[in-house]
PDB file of C-alpha atoms in Angstrom:
ATOM      1  CA  MET H   1      45.637  18.517  13.407  1.00  0.00           C
ATOM      2  CA  THR H   2      49.240  18.299  12.151  1.00  0.00           C
ATOM      3  CA  LYS H   3      50.163  16.608  15.447  1.00  0.00           C
ATOM      4  CA  LEU H   4      47.406  14.073  14.904  1.00  0.00           C
ATOM      5  CA  ILE H   5      48.657  13.282  11.390  1.00  0.00           C
ATOM      6  CA  THR H   6      52.247  12.899  12.625  1.00  0.00           C
ATOM      7  CA  ALA H   7      51.115  10.637  15.452  1.00  0.00           C
ATOM      8  CA  PHE H   8      49.321   8.293  13.104  1.00  0.00           C
ATOM      9  CA  ALA H   9      52.246   8.229  10.677  1.00  0.00           C
ATOM     10  CA  LEU H  10      54.416   6.985  13.550  1.00  0.00           C
ATOM     11  CA  PHE H  11      51.656   4.609  14.568  1.00  0.00           C
ATOM     12  CA  VAL H  12      51.704   2.921  11.159  1.00  0.00           C
ATOM     13  CA  ILE H  13      55.463   2.380  11.329  1.00  0.00           C
ATOM     14  CA  THR H  14      55.338   0.813  14.785  1.00  0.00           C
ATOM     15  CA  LEU H  15      52.303  -1.280  13.889  1.00  0.00           C
ATOM     16  CA  LEU H  16      54.127  -2.860  10.981  1.00  0.00           C
ATOM     17  CA  SER H  17      57.090  -3.757  13.163  1.00  0.00           C
ATOM     18  CA  ALA H  18      54.831  -5.300  15.816  1.00  0.00           C
ATOM     19  CA  GLN H  19      52.242  -7.112  13.699  1.00  0.00           C
ATOM     20  CA  GLY H  20      53.675  -7.587  10.247  1.00  0.00           C
ATOM     21  CA  GLN H  21      55.738 -10.659  11.046  1.00  0.00           C
ATOM     22  CA  ALA H  22      54.912 -14.219  10.063  1.00  0.00           C
ATOM     23  CA  PRO H  23      54.702 -16.553  13.071  1.00  0.00           C
ATOM     24  CA  THR H  24      57.244 -19.338  12.818  1.00  0.00           C
ATOM     25  CA  THR H  25      56.968 -22.924  13.974  1.00  0.00           C
ATOM     26  CA  GLU H  26      58.802 -26.177  13.430  1.00  0.00           C
ATOM     27  CA  THR H  27      55.601 -28.201  13.433  1.00  0.00           C
ATOM     28  CA  LYS H  28      53.574 -29.066  10.375  1.00  0.00           C
ATOM     29  CA  VAL H  29      51.379 -26.157   9.365  1.00  0.00           C
ATOM     30  CA  SER H  30      48.017 -26.064   7.589  1.00  0.00           C
ATOM     31  CA  LYS H  31      47.308 -24.356   4.278  1.00  0.00           C
ATOM     32  CA  PHE H  32      45.662 -21.552   6.257  1.00  0.00           C
ATOM     33  CA  GLU H  33      48.792 -21.047   8.336  1.00  0.00           C
ATOM     34  CA  GLN H  34      51.018 -21.194   5.278  1.00  0.00           C
ATOM     35  CA  GLY H  35      48.891 -18.659   3.442  1.00  0.00           C
ATOM     36  CA  MET H  36      48.692 -16.304   6.400  1.00  0.00           C
ATOM     37  CA  GLY H  37      52.418 -16.604   7.005  1.00  0.00           C
ATOM     38  CA  LYS H  38      53.186 -15.766   3.376  1.00  0.00           C
ATOM     39  CA  ALA H  39      50.843 -12.763   3.441  1.00  0.00           C
ATOM     40  CA  PHE H  40      52.562 -11.471   6.582  1.00  0.00           C
ATOM     41  CA  GLU H  41      55.948 -11.876   4.920  1.00  0.00           C
ATOM     42  CA  LEU H  42      54.784  -9.818   1.946  1.00  0.00           C
ATOM     43  CA  TRP H  43      53.448  -7.148   4.271  1.00  0.00           C
ATOM     44  CA  GLU H  44      56.717  -7.034   6.183  1.00  0.00           C
ATOM     45  CA  GLU H  45      58.502  -6.566   2.846  1.00  0.00           C
ATOM     46  CA  GLU H  46      56.215  -3.550   2.241  1.00  0.00           C
ATOM     47  CA  LYS H  47      54.473  -5.325  -0.624  1.00  0.00           C
ATOM     48  CA  ASP H  48      51.143  -4.058   0.643  1.00  0.00           C
ATOM     49  CA  SER H  49      49.050  -4.817  -2.432  1.00  0.00           C
ATOM     50  CA  GLU H  50      50.359  -8.369  -2.676  1.00  0.00           C
ATOM     51  CA  ALA H  51      49.803  -8.912   1.038  1.00  0.00           C
ATOM     52  CA  SER H  52      46.232  -7.617   0.766  1.00  0.00           C
ATOM     53  CA  ASP H  53      45.569  -9.925  -2.177  1.00  0.00           C
ATOM     54  CA  GLY H  54      46.933 -12.849  -0.178  1.00  0.00           C
ATOM     55  CA  PHE H  55      44.688 -12.172   2.801  1.00  0.00           C
ATOM     56  CA  GLU H  56      41.754 -11.669   0.413  1.00  0.00           C
ATOM     57  CA  ARG H  57      42.281 -15.091  -1.168  1.00  0.00           C
ATOM     58  CA  ILE H  58      42.371 -16.716   2.253  1.00  0.00           C
ATOM     59  CA  ALA H  59      39.204 -14.868   3.307  1.00  0.00           C
ATOM     60  CA  ALA H  60      37.375 -16.262   0.272  1.00  0.00           C
ATOM     61  CA  VAL H  61      38.106 -19.796   1.484  1.00  0.00           C
ATOM     62  CA  GLU H  62      38.102 -19.376   5.279  1.00  0.00           C
ATOM     63  CA  THR H  63      34.651 -17.827   5.453  1.00  0.00           C
ATOM     64  CA  THR H  64      34.160 -18.595   9.156  1.00  0.00           C
ATOM     65  CA  ASN H  65      37.454 -16.997  10.225  1.00  0.00           C
ATOM     66  CA  TRP H  66      37.389 -13.229  10.719  1.00  0.00           C
ATOM     67  CA  LEU H  67      41.151 -12.715  10.684  1.00  0.00           C
ATOM     68  CA  PRO H  68      41.869 -12.707   6.907  1.00  0.00           C
ATOM     69  CA  ASN H  69      39.350  -9.940   6.206  1.00  0.00           C
ATOM     70  CA  TYR H  70      40.556  -8.101   9.309  1.00  0.00           C
ATOM     71  CA  TYR H  71      44.034  -8.011   7.792  1.00  0.00           C
ATOM     72  CA  VAL H  72      42.704  -6.974   4.389  1.00  0.00           C
ATOM     73  CA  ALA H  73      41.225  -3.983   6.208  1.00  0.00           C
ATOM     74  CA  LEU H  74      44.335  -3.369   8.309  1.00  0.00           C
ATOM     75  CA  VAL H  75      46.811  -3.541   5.415  1.00  0.00           C
ATOM     76  CA  ASN H  76      44.778  -1.203   3.228  1.00  0.00           C
ATOM     77  CA  THR H  77      44.096   1.250   6.048  1.00  0.00           C
ATOM     78  CA  THR H  78      47.727   1.501   7.130  1.00  0.00           C
ATOM     79  CA  THR H  79      48.702   1.958   3.477  1.00  0.00           C
ATOM     80  CA  ALA H  80      46.161   4.772   3.208  1.00  0.00           C
ATOM     81  CA  PHE H  81      47.824   6.593   6.113  1.00  0.00           C
ATOM     82  CA  ARG H  82      50.988   6.795   4.011  1.00  0.00           C
ATOM     83  CA  THR H  83      49.215   7.845   0.796  1.00  0.00           C
ATOM     84  CA  LYS H  84      48.414  11.353  -0.385  1.00  0.00           C
ATOM     85  CA  ASP H  85      46.700  10.575  -3.690  1.00  0.00           C
ATOM     86  CA  LYS H  86      42.930  11.008  -3.295  1.00  0.00           C
ATOM     87  CA  GLU H  87      41.959   8.285  -5.764  1.00  0.00           C
ATOM     88  CA  LYS H  88      44.314   5.772  -4.161  1.00  0.00           C
ATOM     89  CA  ILE H  89      43.037   6.603  -0.691  1.00  0.00           C
ATOM     90  CA  ASN H  90      39.446   6.167  -1.853  1.00  0.00           C
ATOM     91  CA  SER H  91      40.342   2.784  -3.346  1.00  0.00           C
ATOM     92  CA  LEU H  92      42.323   1.619  -0.307  1.00  0.00           C
ATOM     93  CA  LEU H  93      39.749   2.654   2.285  1.00  0.00           C
ATOM     94  CA  SER H  94      36.861   1.313   0.215  1.00  0.00           C
ATOM     95  CA  LYS H  95      38.579  -2.066   0.056  1.00  0.00           C
ATOM     96  CA  ALA H  96      39.252  -1.908   3.790  1.00  0.00           C
ATOM     97  CA  GLN H  97      35.633  -1.005   4.546  1.00  0.00           C
ATOM     98  CA  ASN H  98      34.206  -3.712   2.309  1.00  0.00           C
ATOM     99  CA  ALA H  99      36.352  -6.380   3.945  1.00  0.00           C
ATOM    100  CA  LEU H 100      35.459  -5.183   7.421  1.00  0.00           C
ATOM    101  CA  ASP H 101      31.746  -4.998   6.606  1.00  0.00           C
ATOM    102  CA  VAL H 102      31.774  -8.706   5.728  1.00  0.00           C
ATOM    103  CA  GLU H 103      32.938  -9.556   9.241  1.00  0.00           C
ATOM    104  CA  MET H 104      30.833  -6.974  11.061  1.00  0.00           C
ATOM    105  CA  ILE H 105      27.706  -8.498   9.546  1.00  0.00           C
ATOM    106  CA  LYS H 106      28.702 -11.856  11.026  1.00  0.00           C
ATOM    107  CA  ASP H 107      29.739 -10.613  14.462  1.00  0.00           C
ATOM    108  CA  GLN H 108      28.849  -7.385  16.258  1.00  0.00           C
ATOM    109  CA  ASN H 109      30.574  -8.514  19.454  1.00  0.00           C
ATOM    110  CA  ASN H 110      34.224  -8.403  18.396  1.00  0.00           C
ATOM    111  CA  ALA H 111      36.066  -5.433  19.885  1.00  0.00           C
ATOM    112  CA  GLU H 112      38.956  -5.772  17.430  1.00  0.00           C
ATOM    113  CA  LEU H 113      36.587  -5.155  14.524  1.00  0.00           C
ATOM    114  CA  TYR H 114      35.346  -1.955  16.136  1.00  0.00           C
ATOM    115  CA  VAL H 115      38.922  -0.753  16.606  1.00  0.00           C
ATOM    116  CA  MET H 116      39.489  -1.470  12.928  1.00  0.00           C
ATOM    117  CA  GLN H 117      36.427   0.601  11.994  1.00  0.00           C
ATOM    118  CA  ALA H 118      37.710   3.455  14.122  1.00  0.00           C
ATOM    119  CA  MET H 119      41.048   3.249  12.314  1.00  0.00           C
ATOM    120  CA  ILE H 120      39.345   3.507   8.930  1.00  0.00           C
ATOM    121  CA  ASN H 121      37.461   6.565  10.161  1.00  0.00           C
ATOM    122  CA  THR H 122      40.704   8.058  11.446  1.00  0.00           C
ATOM    123  CA  ALA H 123      42.378   7.559   8.089  1.00  0.00           C
ATOM    124  CA  TRP H 124      39.587   9.571   6.497  1.00  0.00           C
ATOM    125  CA  ILE H 125      39.992  12.289   9.125  1.00  0.00           C
ATOM    126  CA  VAL H 126      43.764  12.481   8.637  1.00  0.00           C
ATOM    127  CA  PHE H 127      43.339  12.650   4.862  1.00  0.00           C
ATOM    128  CA  ASP H 128      40.840  15.525   4.947  1.00  0.00           C
ATOM    129  CA  PRO H 129      40.394  16.924   8.477  1.00  0.00           C
ATOM    130  CA  MET H 130      38.376  19.925   7.350  1.00  0.00           C
ATOM    131  CA  THR H 131      35.762  17.763   5.639  1.00  0.00           C
ATOM    132  CA  ASN H 132      35.819  14.617   7.746  1.00  0.00           C
ATOM    133  CA  GLY H 133      36.926  15.761  11.193  1.00  0.00           C
ATOM    134  CA  GLN H 134      33.612  17.082  12.435  1.00  0.00           C
ATOM    135  CA  LYS H 135      31.622  14.432  10.591  1.00  0.00           C
ATOM    136  CA  LEU H 136      33.535  11.384  11.859  1.00  0.00           C
ATOM    137  CA  SER H 137      35.078  12.367  15.206  1.00  0.00           C
ATOM    138  CA  GLY H 138      31.899  11.858  17.244  1.00  0.00           C
ATOM    139  CA  PRO H 139      30.938   8.553  15.599  1.00  0.00           C
ATOM    140  CA  THR H 140      34.501   7.287  16.060  1.00  0.00           C
ATOM    141  CA  ILE H 141      34.373   7.932  19.800  1.00  0.00           C
ATOM    142  CA  GLU H 142      31.049   6.064  19.885  1.00  0.00           C
ATOM    143  CA  ILE H 143      32.706   3.138  18.102  1.00  0.00           C
ATOM    144  CA  TYR H 144      35.490   3.072  20.672  1.00  0.00           C
ATOM    145  CA  ASN H 145      32.922   3.177  23.469  1.00  0.00           C
ATOM    146  CA  LYS H 146      31.217   0.120  21.961  1.00  0.00           C
ATOM    147  CA  ALA H 147      34.546  -1.701  21.783  1.00  0.00           C
ATOM    148  CA  LEU H 148      35.293  -0.755  25.395  1.00  0.00           C
ATOM    149  CA  ALA H 149      31.914  -2.074  26.535  1.00  0.00           C
ATOM    150  CA  ILE H 150      32.598  -5.388  24.778  1.00  0.00           C
ATOM    151  CA  ASP H 151      36.197  -5.857  25.936  1.00  0.00           C
ATOM    152  CA  PRO H 152      37.311  -3.319  28.566  1.00  0.00           C
ATOM    153  CA  ASN H 153      40.591  -5.150  29.170  1.00  0.00           C
ATOM    154  CA  ASN H 154      41.705  -5.235  25.551  1.00  0.00           C
ATOM    155  CA  PRO H 155      44.864  -3.079  25.448  1.00  0.00           C
ATOM    156  CA  ARG H 156      44.316  -2.038  21.815  1.00  0.00           C
ATOM    157  CA  VAL H 157      40.853  -0.736  22.664  1.00  0.00           C
ATOM    158  CA  VAL H 158      42.048   1.246  25.677  1.00  0.00           C
ATOM    159  CA  PHE H 159      45.126   2.626  23.947  1.00  0.00           C
ATOM    160  CA  SER H 160      43.558   3.410  20.564  1.00  0.00           C
ATOM    161  CA  LYS H 161      40.654   5.252  22.177  1.00  0.00           C
ATOM    162  CA  ALA H 162      43.010   7.274  24.369  1.00  0.00           C
ATOM    163  CA  GLU H 163      45.314   8.199  21.498  1.00  0.00           C
ATOM    164  CA  PHE H 164      42.416   9.249  19.303  1.00  0.00           C
ATOM    165  CA  GLU H 165      41.087  11.423  22.121  1.00  0.00           C
ATOM    166  CA  ILE H 166      44.535  12.943  22.667  1.00  0.00           C
ATOM    167  CA  GLY H 167      44.604  14.014  19.024  1.00  0.00           C
ATOM    168  CA  GLY H 168      41.302  15.799  19.472  1.00  0.00           C
ATOM    169  CA  ALA H 169      42.261  17.295  22.838  1.00  0.00           C
ATOM    170  CA  LYS H 170      45.493  18.753  21.440  1.00  0.00           C
ATOM    171  CA  PHE H 171      43.600  20.196  18.495  1.00  0.00           C
ATOM    172  CA  TRP H 172      41.132  21.939  20.802  1.00  0.00           C
ATOM    173  CA  GLY H 173      43.702  22.863  23.475  1.00  0.00           C
ATOM    174  CA  GLN H 174      42.187  20.578  26.130  1.00  0.00           C
ATOM    175  CA  ASP H 175      43.868  18.717  28.989  1.00  0.00           C
ATOM    176  CA  THR H 176      45.314  15.353  27.912  1.00  0.00           C
ATOM    177  CA  LYS H 177      46.071  13.991  31.405  1.00  0.00           C
ATOM    178  CA  PRO H 178      42.971  11.737  31.576  1.00  0.00           C
ATOM    179  CA  MET H 179      43.934  10.126  28.258  1.00  0.00           C
ATOM    180  CA  CYS H 180      47.542   9.728  29.364  1.00  0.00           C
ATOM    181  CA  THR H 181      46.286   7.827  32.412  1.00  0.00           C
ATOM    182  CA  GLN H 182      44.440   5.489  30.058  1.00  0.00           C
ATOM    183  CA  ILE H 183      47.626   4.948  28.041  1.00  0.00           C
ATOM    184  CA  ASP H 184      49.381   3.917  31.273  1.00  0.00           C
ATOM    185  CA  LYS H 185      46.533   1.479  31.860  1.00  0.00           C
ATOM    186  CA  ALA H 186      46.816   0.101  28.322  1.00  0.00           C
ATOM    187  CA  ILE H 187      50.523  -0.602  28.794  1.00  0.00           C
ATOM    188  CA  GLU H 188      49.714  -2.561  31.944  1.00  0.00           C
ATOM    189  CA  LEU H 189      47.109  -4.528  29.980  1.00  0.00           C
ATOM    190  CA  PHE H 190      49.602  -5.293  27.208  1.00  0.00           C
ATOM    191  CA  ALA H 191      51.820  -6.966  29.798  1.00  0.00           C
ATOM    192  CA  THR H 192      49.213  -9.641  30.497  1.00  0.00           C
ATOM    193  CA  PHE H 193      47.427  -9.772  27.131  1.00  0.00           C
ATOM    194  CA  LYS H 194      47.603 -13.106  25.326  1.00  0.00           C
ATOM    195  CA  PRO H 195      46.456 -13.320  21.675  1.00  0.00           C
ATOM    196  CA  GLU H 196      44.023 -16.183  21.070  1.00  0.00           C
ATOM    197  CA  THR H 197      46.006 -17.497  18.096  1.00  0.00           C
ATOM    198  CA  ALA H 198      49.379 -16.914  16.439  1.00  0.00           C
ATOM    199  CA  PHE H 199      47.658 -14.629  13.924  1.00  0.00           C
ATOM    200  CA  SER H 200      45.413 -12.691  16.297  1.00  0.00           C
ATOM    201  CA  PRO H 201      46.076  -8.938  16.603  1.00  0.00           C
ATOM    202  CA  LYS H 202      48.954  -8.140  18.942  1.00  0.00           C
ATOM    203  CA  TRP H 203      50.038  -4.706  17.768  1.00  0.00           C
ATOM    204  CA  GLY H 204      50.016  -1.537  19.841  1.00  0.00           C
ATOM    205  CA  LEU H 205      52.578  -1.781  22.654  1.00  0.00           C
ATOM    206  CA  ASP H 206      55.424  -0.022  20.843  1.00  0.00           C
ATOM    207  CA  ARG H 207      53.182   2.867  19.880  1.00  0.00           C
ATOM    208  CA  ALA H 208      51.699   3.010  23.388  1.00  0.00           C
ATOM    209  CA  LEU H 209      55.195   3.355  24.882  1.00  0.00           C
ATOM    210  CA  ILE H 210      55.931   6.221  22.500  1.00  0.00           C
ATOM    211  CA  ALA H 211      52.623   7.870  23.422  1.00  0.00           C
ATOM    212  CA  GLN H 212      53.399   7.417  27.124  1.00  0.00           C
ATOM    213  CA  LYS H 213      56.764   9.115  26.639  1.00  0.00           C
ATOM    214  CA  ASN H 214      55.096  12.006  24.812  1.00  0.00           C
ATOM    215  CA  CYS H 215      52.637  12.355  27.678  1.00  0.00           C
ATOM    216  CA  LYS H 216      55.500  12.925  30.091  1.00  0.00           C
TER     217      LYS H 216
END
């Protein structure tokens, strides 16, 4: 389980470098784009609480756009991975779950939201593996399977599922080769993946390359 915790600590670092950057453009931008860009800047500066608040304010206005609440969940979940205080983790993951629930009610056909739910579950497992490991491991695999059924060519789905399964396989002393094959596949998918918008999720490749190296 220590290996799993270390893996997700590295994952958070690489995620921030890949996703936590404000898209830049020389063209006139909307208030939504300005707000999102500012929130990303705060996140990149490791001002997690301020970034979360920024995304939350945008979500309150842009009620038909799933991305602001997605990032509320993502910021708070990645912060929880780096936190040891039980009360803070409860607060962070509760905020993440509440934001995600808002979007899941609207749309049960978004693979990125399922990956986000699996990440929240994983944060709980990493925090208290003895209590939450058995309770959440099975449901988390089911969540990944749902995401895979919705979007089998999404590299984050393929990679995140494989890495989660590797953590479990190492814990139980099982063969990780099938998961490593899926990580190879995810890297191929990253090469052709195109985010729908400048703010759509694009994280994962850096961590997948590290995971691929560890596989070898």
